[in-house]
Short mmCIF file of C-alpha atoms and ligand atoms in Angstrom, two decimals:
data_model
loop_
_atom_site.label_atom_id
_atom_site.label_comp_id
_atom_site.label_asym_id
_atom_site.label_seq_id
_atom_site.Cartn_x
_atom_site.Cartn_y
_atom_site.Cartn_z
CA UNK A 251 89.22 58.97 64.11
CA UNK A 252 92.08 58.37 61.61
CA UNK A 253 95.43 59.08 62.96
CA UNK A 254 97.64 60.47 60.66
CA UNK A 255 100.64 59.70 60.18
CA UNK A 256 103.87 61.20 59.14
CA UNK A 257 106.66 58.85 58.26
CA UNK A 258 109.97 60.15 58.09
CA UNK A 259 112.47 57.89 56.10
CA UNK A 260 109.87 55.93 54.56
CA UNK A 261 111.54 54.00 51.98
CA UNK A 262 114.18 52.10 54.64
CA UNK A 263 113.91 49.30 57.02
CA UNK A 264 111.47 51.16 59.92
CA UNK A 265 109.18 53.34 56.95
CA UNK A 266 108.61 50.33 55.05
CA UNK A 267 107.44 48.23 57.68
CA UNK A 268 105.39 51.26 59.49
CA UNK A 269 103.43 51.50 55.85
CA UNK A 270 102.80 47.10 56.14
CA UNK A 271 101.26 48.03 59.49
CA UNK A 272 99.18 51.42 58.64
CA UNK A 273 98.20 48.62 55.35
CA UNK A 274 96.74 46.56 58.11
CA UNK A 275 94.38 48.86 59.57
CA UNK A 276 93.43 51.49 57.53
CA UNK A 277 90.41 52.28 59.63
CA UNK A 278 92.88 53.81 62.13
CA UNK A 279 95.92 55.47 60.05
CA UNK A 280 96.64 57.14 57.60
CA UNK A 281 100.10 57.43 55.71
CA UNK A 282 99.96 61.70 55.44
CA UNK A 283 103.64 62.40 54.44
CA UNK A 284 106.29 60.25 53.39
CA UNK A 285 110.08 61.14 52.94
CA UNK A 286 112.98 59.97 51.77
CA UNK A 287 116.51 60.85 50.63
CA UNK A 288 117.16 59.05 47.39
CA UNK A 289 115.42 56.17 46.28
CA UNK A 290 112.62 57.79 44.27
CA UNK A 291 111.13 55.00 42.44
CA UNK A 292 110.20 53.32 45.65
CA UNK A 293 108.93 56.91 47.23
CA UNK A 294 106.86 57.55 44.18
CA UNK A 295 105.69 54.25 44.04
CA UNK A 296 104.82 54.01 48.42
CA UNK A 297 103.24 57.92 47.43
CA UNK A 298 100.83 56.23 44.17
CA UNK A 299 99.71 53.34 46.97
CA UNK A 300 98.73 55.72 50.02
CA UNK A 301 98.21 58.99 48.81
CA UNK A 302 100.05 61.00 51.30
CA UNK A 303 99.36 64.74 51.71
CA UNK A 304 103.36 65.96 51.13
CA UNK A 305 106.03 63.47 50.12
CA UNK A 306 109.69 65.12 50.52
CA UNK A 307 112.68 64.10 48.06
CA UNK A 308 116.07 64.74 50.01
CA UNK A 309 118.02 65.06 47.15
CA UNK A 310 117.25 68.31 45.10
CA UNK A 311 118.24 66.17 42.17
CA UNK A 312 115.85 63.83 41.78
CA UNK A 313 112.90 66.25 42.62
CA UNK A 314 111.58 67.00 39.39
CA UNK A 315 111.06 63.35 38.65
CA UNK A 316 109.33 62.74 41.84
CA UNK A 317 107.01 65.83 41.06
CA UNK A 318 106.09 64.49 37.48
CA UNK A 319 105.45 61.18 38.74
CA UNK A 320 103.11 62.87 41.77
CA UNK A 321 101.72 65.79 40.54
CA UNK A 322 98.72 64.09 38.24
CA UNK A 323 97.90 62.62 41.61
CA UNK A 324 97.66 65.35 43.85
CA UNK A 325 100.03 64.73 45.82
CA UNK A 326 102.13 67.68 47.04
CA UNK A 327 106.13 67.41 46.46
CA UNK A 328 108.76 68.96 48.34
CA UNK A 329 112.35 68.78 47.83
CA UNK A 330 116.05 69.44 49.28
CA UNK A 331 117.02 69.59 53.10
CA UNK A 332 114.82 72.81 54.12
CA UNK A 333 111.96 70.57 53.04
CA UNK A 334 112.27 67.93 55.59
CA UNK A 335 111.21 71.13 58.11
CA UNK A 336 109.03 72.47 56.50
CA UNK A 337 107.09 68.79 56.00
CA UNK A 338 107.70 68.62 59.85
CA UNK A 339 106.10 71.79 61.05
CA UNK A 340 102.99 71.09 58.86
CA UNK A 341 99.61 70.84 61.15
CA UNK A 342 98.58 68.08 58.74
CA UNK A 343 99.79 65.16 60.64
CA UNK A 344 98.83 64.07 64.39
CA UNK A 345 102.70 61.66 64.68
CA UNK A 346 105.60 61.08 63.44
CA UNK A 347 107.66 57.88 62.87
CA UNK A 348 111.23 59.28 63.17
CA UNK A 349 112.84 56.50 60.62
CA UNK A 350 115.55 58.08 59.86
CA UNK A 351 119.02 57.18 60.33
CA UNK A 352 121.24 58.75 61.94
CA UNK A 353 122.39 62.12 62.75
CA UNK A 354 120.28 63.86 60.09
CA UNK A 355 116.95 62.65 62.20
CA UNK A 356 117.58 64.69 64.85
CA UNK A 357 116.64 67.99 62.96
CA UNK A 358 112.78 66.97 61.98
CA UNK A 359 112.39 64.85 65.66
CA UNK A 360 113.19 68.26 67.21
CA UNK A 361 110.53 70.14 65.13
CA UNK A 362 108.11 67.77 65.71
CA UNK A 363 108.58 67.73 69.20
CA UNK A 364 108.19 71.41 69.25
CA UNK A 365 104.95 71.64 67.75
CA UNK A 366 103.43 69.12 70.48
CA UNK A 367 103.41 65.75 67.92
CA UNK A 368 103.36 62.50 69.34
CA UNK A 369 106.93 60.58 67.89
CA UNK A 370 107.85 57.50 67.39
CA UNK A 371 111.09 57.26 68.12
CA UNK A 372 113.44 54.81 65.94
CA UNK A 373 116.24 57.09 64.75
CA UNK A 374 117.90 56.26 68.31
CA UNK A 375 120.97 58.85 67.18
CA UNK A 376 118.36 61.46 68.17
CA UNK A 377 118.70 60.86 71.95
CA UNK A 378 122.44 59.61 71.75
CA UNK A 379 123.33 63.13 70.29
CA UNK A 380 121.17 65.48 72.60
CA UNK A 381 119.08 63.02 74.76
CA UNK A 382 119.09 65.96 77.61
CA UNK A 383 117.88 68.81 75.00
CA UNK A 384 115.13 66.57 73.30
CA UNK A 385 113.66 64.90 76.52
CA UNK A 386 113.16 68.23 77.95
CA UNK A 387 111.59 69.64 74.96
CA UNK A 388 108.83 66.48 74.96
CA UNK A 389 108.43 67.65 78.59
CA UNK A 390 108.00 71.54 77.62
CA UNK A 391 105.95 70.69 74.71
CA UNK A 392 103.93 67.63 76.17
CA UNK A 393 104.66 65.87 72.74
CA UNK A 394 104.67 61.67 73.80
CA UNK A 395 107.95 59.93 72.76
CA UNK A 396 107.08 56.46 72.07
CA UNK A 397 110.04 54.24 72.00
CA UNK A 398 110.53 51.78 68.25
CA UNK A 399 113.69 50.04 68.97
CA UNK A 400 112.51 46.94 70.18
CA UNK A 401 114.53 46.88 73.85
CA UNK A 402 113.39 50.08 74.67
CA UNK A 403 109.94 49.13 73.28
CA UNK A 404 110.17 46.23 75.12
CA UNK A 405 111.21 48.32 78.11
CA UNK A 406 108.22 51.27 77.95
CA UNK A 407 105.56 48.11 77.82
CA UNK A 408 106.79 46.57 81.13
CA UNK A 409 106.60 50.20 82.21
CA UNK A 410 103.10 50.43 81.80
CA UNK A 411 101.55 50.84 85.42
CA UNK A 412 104.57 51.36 86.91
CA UNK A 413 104.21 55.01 86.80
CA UNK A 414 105.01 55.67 90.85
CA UNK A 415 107.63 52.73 91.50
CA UNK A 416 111.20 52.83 91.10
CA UNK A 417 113.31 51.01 89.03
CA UNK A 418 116.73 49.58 89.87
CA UNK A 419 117.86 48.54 86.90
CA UNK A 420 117.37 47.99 83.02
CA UNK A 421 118.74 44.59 81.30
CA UNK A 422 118.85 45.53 77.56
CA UNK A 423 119.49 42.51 75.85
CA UNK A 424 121.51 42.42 72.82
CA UNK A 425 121.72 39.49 70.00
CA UNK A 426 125.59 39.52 69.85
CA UNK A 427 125.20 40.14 65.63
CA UNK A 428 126.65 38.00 63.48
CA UNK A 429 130.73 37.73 64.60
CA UNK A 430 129.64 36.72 68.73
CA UNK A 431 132.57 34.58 70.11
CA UNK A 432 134.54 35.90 67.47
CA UNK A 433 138.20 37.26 68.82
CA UNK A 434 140.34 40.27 67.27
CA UNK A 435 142.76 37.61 64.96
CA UNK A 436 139.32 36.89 63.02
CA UNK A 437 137.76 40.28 62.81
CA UNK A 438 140.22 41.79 61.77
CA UNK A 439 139.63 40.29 58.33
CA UNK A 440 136.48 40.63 58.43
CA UNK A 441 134.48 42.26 54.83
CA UNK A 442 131.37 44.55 54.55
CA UNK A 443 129.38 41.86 52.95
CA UNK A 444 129.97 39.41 55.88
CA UNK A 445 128.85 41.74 58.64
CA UNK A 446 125.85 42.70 56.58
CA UNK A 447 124.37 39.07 57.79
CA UNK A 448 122.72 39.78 60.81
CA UNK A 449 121.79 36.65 62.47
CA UNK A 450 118.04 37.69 63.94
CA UNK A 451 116.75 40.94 62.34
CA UNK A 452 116.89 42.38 58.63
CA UNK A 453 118.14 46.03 59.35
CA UNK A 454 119.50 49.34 57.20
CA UNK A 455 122.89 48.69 56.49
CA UNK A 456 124.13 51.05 59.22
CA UNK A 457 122.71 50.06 62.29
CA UNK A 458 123.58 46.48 60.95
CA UNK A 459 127.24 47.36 60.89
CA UNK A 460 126.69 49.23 64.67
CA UNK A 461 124.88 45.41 65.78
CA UNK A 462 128.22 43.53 64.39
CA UNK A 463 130.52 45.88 66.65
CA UNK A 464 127.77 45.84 69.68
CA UNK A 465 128.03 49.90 69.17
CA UNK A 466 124.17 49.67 68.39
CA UNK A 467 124.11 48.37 72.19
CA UNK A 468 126.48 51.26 72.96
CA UNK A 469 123.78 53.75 71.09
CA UNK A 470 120.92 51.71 73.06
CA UNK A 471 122.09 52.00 76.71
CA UNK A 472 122.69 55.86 75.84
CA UNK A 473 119.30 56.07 74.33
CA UNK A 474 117.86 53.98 77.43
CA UNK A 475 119.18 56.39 79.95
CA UNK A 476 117.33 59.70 78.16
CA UNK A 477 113.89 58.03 77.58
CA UNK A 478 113.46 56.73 81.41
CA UNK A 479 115.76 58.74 83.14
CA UNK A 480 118.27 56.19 84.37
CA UNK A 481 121.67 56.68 85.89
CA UNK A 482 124.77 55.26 83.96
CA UNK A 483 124.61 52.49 86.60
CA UNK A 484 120.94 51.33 86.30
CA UNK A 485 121.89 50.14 82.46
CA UNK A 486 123.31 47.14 81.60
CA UNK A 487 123.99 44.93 78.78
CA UNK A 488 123.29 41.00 78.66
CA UNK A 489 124.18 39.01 75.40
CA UNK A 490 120.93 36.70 74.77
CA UNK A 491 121.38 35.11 70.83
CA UNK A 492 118.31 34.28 70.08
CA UNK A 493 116.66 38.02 70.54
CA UNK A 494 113.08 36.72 72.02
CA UNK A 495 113.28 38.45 75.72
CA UNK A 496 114.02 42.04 74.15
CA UNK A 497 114.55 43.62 77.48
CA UNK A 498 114.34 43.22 81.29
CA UNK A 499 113.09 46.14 83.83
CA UNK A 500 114.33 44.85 87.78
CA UNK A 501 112.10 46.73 89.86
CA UNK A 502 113.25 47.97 93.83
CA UNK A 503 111.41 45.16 95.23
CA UNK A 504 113.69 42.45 92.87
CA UNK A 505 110.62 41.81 90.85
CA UNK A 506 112.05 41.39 87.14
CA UNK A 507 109.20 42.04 84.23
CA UNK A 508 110.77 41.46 80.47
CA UNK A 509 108.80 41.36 77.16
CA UNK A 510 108.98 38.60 74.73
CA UNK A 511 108.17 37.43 71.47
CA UNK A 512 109.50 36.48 67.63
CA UNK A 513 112.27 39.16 66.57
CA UNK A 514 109.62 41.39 64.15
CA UNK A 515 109.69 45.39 63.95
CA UNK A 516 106.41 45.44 63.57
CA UNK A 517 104.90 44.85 66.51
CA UNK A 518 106.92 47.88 68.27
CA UNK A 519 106.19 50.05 65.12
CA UNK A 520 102.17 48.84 65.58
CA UNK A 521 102.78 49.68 69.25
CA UNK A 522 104.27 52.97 69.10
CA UNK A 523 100.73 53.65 66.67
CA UNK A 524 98.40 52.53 68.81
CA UNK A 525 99.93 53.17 72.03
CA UNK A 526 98.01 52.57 74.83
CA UNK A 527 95.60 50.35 72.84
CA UNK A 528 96.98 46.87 71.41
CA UNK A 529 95.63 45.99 68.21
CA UNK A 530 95.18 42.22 66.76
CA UNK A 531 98.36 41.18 64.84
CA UNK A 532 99.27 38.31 62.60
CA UNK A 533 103.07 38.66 63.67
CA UNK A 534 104.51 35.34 64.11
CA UNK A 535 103.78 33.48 67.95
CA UNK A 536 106.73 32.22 69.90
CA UNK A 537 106.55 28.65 70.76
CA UNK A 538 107.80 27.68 74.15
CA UNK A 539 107.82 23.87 73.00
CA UNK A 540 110.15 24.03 70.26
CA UNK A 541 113.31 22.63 71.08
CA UNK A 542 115.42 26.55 71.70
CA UNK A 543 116.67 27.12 74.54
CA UNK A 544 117.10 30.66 75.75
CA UNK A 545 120.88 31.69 76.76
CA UNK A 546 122.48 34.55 78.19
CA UNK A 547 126.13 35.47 78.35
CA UNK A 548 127.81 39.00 79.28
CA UNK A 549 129.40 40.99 76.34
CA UNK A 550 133.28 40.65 75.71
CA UNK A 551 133.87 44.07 75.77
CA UNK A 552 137.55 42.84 75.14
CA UNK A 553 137.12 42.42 71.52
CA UNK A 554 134.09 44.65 70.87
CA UNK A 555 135.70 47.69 72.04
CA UNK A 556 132.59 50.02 70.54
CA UNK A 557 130.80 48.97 73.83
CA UNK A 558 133.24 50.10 76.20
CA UNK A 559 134.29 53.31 74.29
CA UNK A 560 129.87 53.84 74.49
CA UNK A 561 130.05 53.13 77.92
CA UNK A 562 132.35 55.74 78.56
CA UNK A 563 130.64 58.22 77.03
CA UNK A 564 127.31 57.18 78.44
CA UNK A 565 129.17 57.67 82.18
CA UNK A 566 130.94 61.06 81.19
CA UNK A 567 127.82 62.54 79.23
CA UNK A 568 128.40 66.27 77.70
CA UNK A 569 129.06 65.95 74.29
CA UNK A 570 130.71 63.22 74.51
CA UNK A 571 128.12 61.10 73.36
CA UNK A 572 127.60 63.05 70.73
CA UNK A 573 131.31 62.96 69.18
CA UNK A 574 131.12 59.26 69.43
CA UNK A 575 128.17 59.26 66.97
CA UNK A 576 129.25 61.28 64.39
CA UNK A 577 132.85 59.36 64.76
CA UNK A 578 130.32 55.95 64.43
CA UNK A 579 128.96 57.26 61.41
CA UNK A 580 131.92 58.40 59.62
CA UNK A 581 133.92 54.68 60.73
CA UNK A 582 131.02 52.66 59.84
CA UNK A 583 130.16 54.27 55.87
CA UNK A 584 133.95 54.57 55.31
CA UNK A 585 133.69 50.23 56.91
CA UNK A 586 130.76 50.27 54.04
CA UNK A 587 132.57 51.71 51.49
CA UNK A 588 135.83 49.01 51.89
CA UNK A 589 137.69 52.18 52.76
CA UNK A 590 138.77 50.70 56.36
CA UNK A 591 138.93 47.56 58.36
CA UNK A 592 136.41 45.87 60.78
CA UNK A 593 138.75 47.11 64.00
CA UNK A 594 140.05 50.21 62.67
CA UNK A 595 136.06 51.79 63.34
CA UNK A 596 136.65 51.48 67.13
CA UNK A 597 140.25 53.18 66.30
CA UNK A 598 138.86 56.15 64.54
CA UNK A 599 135.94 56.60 67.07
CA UNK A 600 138.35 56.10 69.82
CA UNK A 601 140.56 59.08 68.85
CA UNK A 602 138.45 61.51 67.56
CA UNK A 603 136.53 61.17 71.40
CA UNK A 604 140.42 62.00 72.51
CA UNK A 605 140.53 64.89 70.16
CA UNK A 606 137.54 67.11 70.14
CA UNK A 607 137.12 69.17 73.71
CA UNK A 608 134.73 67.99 75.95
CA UNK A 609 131.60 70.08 77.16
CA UNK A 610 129.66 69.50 80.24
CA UNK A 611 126.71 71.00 79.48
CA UNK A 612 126.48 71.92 75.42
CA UNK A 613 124.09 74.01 74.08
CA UNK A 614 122.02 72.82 70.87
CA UNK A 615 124.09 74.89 68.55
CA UNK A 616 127.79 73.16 70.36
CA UNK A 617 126.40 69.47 69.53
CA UNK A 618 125.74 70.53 65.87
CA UNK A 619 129.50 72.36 66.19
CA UNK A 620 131.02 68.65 67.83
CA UNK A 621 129.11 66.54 65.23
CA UNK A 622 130.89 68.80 62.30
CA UNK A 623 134.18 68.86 64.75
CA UNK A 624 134.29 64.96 65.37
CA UNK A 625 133.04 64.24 61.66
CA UNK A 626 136.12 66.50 59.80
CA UNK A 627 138.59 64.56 62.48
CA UNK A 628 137.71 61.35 61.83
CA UNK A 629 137.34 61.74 58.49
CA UNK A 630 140.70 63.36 58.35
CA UNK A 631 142.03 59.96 60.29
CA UNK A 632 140.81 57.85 57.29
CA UNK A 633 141.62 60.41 54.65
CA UNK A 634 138.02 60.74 53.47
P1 NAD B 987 117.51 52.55 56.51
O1 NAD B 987 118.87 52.88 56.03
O2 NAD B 987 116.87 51.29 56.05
O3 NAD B 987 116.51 53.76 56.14
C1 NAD B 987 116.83 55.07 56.42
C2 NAD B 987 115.78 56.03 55.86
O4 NAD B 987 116.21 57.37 56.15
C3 NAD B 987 115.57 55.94 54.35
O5 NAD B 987 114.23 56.19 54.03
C4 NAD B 987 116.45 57.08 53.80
O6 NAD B 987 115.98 57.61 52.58
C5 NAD B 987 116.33 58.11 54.91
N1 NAD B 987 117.55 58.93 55.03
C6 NAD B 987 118.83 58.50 55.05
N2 NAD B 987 119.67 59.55 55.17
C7 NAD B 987 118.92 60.66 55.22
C8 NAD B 987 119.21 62.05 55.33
N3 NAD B 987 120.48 62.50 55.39
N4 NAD B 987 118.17 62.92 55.35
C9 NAD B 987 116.90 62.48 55.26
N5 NAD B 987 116.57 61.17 55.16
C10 NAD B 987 117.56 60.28 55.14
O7 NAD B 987 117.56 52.59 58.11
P2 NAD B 987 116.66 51.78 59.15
O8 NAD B 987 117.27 50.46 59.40
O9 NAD B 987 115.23 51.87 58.77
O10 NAD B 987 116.91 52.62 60.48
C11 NAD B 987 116.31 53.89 60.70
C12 NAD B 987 116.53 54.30 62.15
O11 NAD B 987 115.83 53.38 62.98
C13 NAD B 987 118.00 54.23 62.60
O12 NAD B 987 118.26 55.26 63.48
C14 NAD B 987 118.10 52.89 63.30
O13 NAD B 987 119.10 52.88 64.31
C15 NAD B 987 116.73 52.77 63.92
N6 NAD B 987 116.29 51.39 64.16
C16 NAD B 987 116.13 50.54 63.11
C17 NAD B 987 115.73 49.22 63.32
C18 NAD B 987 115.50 48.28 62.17
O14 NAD B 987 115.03 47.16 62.39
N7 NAD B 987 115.79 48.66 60.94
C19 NAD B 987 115.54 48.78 64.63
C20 NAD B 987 115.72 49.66 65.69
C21 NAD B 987 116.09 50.97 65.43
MG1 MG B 988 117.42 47.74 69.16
#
């Protein structure tokens, strides 16, 4: 039986590397929808290759040159944001690969979770924003979440077997991005197209930006916390540079079980596909014999100030966590756009968290109100 599969946010980092990996064994998937929000040459072009089912065009303006290019080949074209829904509340898929980024993923995850699909979870904002709502909808809908970013990948797989014993903690390693040992008299210099060099993985520009101010960590240990049910506590953070152990579980007995291997998306993406099977891989082999030795260091929290303001909001919960997204996103595309410094991010998040009321225990509709709350602040901050 083919699996098919429905890749949301096709044309970035996560879809194009979950189509290299349904390339690889087309006996067992099948690329059914595809979506993206603006680059339509390389939609129409991933759409001509697989033959999807539905392909979705985010923006309404490039839709009628997606549907001439698709139409001759039968391939059904949707366009605009009610389209993303309507692509996820089809029956014609069996998962989804939720690639992507950001806040806008949360939306189609939810719908998909609803109608009982099995997800693939990369768009890590999803749980961040309203871990609590979404975890117990998987629950209530008995739709699998399969973990894609590679920690908590790395994390689920030493899980496996472990149903009935308790875990103490969770190390979540993190690479330290490109500026690690770097103090505040050098970042604050720092340019977009510096901090787009990330030493160990090749990324979407945002969560590239959120691995050079460790908020990506900040997102993680959030995102950690909903998908195994941890308390604040039982997360922590350890700075390993060269990104081959990509997580740690410490069970109650002090046994410590970690999962290893060359920095490559694909193998979590292949995992999250195949899940419980493995499948043969040609992904590259770590060798223990070359001369690279593993290190470990904690964060400087100090100077990367995203952790600790993540941190917070990980401990406080409500929708806290959620203000401090939105507040990412707006910093890090105004960072992007050369509109505001490398330190002034952790200023803008910092405030708006200050600003917009907390609420213990929000409601679906009062995260979407403190996304749009914490977005207009912090855009007003930086004069958007
Ligand atoms: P990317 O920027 O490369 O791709 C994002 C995709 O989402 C694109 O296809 C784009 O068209 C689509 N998209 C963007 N805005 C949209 C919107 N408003 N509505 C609908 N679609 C939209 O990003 P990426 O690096 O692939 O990351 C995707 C998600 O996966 C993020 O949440 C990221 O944190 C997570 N993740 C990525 C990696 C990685 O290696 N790239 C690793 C772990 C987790
Ligand atoms: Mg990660």
């Amino acid at each position: 039986m083919t699996k098919r599969i429905a890749i949301f946010g096709s044309t970035g980092s996560i879809g194009t590397q979950a189509l290299e990996v349904i390339s690889s064994h087309p006996e067992l998937f099948k690329a059914e929808i595809l979506t993206a929000q603006n680059n339509e040459d390389l939609l129409i072009e991933q759409a001509l290759r697989f033959k999807p089912s539905i392909v979705v065009i985010g923006d309404d303006k490039k839709y009628q040159k997606v549907k001439d290019a698709l139409t001759p080949a039968k391939v059904k074209v949707l366009g605009g944001e009610e389209a993303l829904s309507e692509a996820a509340t089809t029956d014609s898929y069996d998962m989804m690969i939720a690639g992507i980024v950001g806040f806008a993923g949360l939306k189609p995850t939810l719908q998909a979770i609803e109608a009982g699909k099995a997800v693939g979870l990369a768009n890590k904002e999803t749980l961040v924003v309203a871990g609590d709502i979404v975890m117990h909808k998987a629950v209530e809908h008995k739709a699998p979440v399969i973990p894609i970013d590679s920690e908590h990948s790395a994390i689920f797989q030493c899980l496996v077997g472990e149903t009935r014993n308790r875990i103490e903690k969770v190390i979540l390693t993190a690479s330290g991005g490109p500026f690690l040992g770097k103090k505040p008299n050098y970042l604050v210099n720092v340019k977009r197209d510096h901090a787009l060099q990330h030493p160990n993985w090749s990324m979407g520009a945002k969560i590239t930006i959120d691995s050079a101010t460790l908020m990506n960590k900040g997102l993680e240990m959030i995102e950690a916390k909903w998908l195994f049910n941890l308390e604040p506590s039982q997360v922590q953070v350890l700075v390993h540079p060269q990104s081959i152990i990509h997580s740690i579980v410490q069970f109650e007995d002090g046994s410590m079980k970690a999962q290893m291997g060359v920095p490559d998306m694909k193998l979590p993406i292949q995992y999250a596909l195949s899940f419980p099977q493995r499948l043969q891989s040609n992904f590259p082999r770590y060798d223990f014999k070359k001369p690279n030795q593993l290190t470990f260091e904690d964060p400087d929290v100090k100077t990367f100030r995203n952790l600790a303001l993540a941190t917070d909001a990980l401990f406080k919960g409500g929708n806290l966590p959620c203000v401090l997204n939105a507040a990412n996103e707006i910093a890090v595309y105004a960072f992007l756009r050369n509109r505001i410094g490398f330190l002034d991010m952790t200023d803008v998040i910092e405030r708006t968290m200050e600003q917009v009321p907390f609420i213990e225990k929000p409601t679906l509709e009062e995260y979407y109100e403190s996304d749009g709350e914490a977005r207009n602040f912090a855009a007003g901050l930086i004069k958007l």
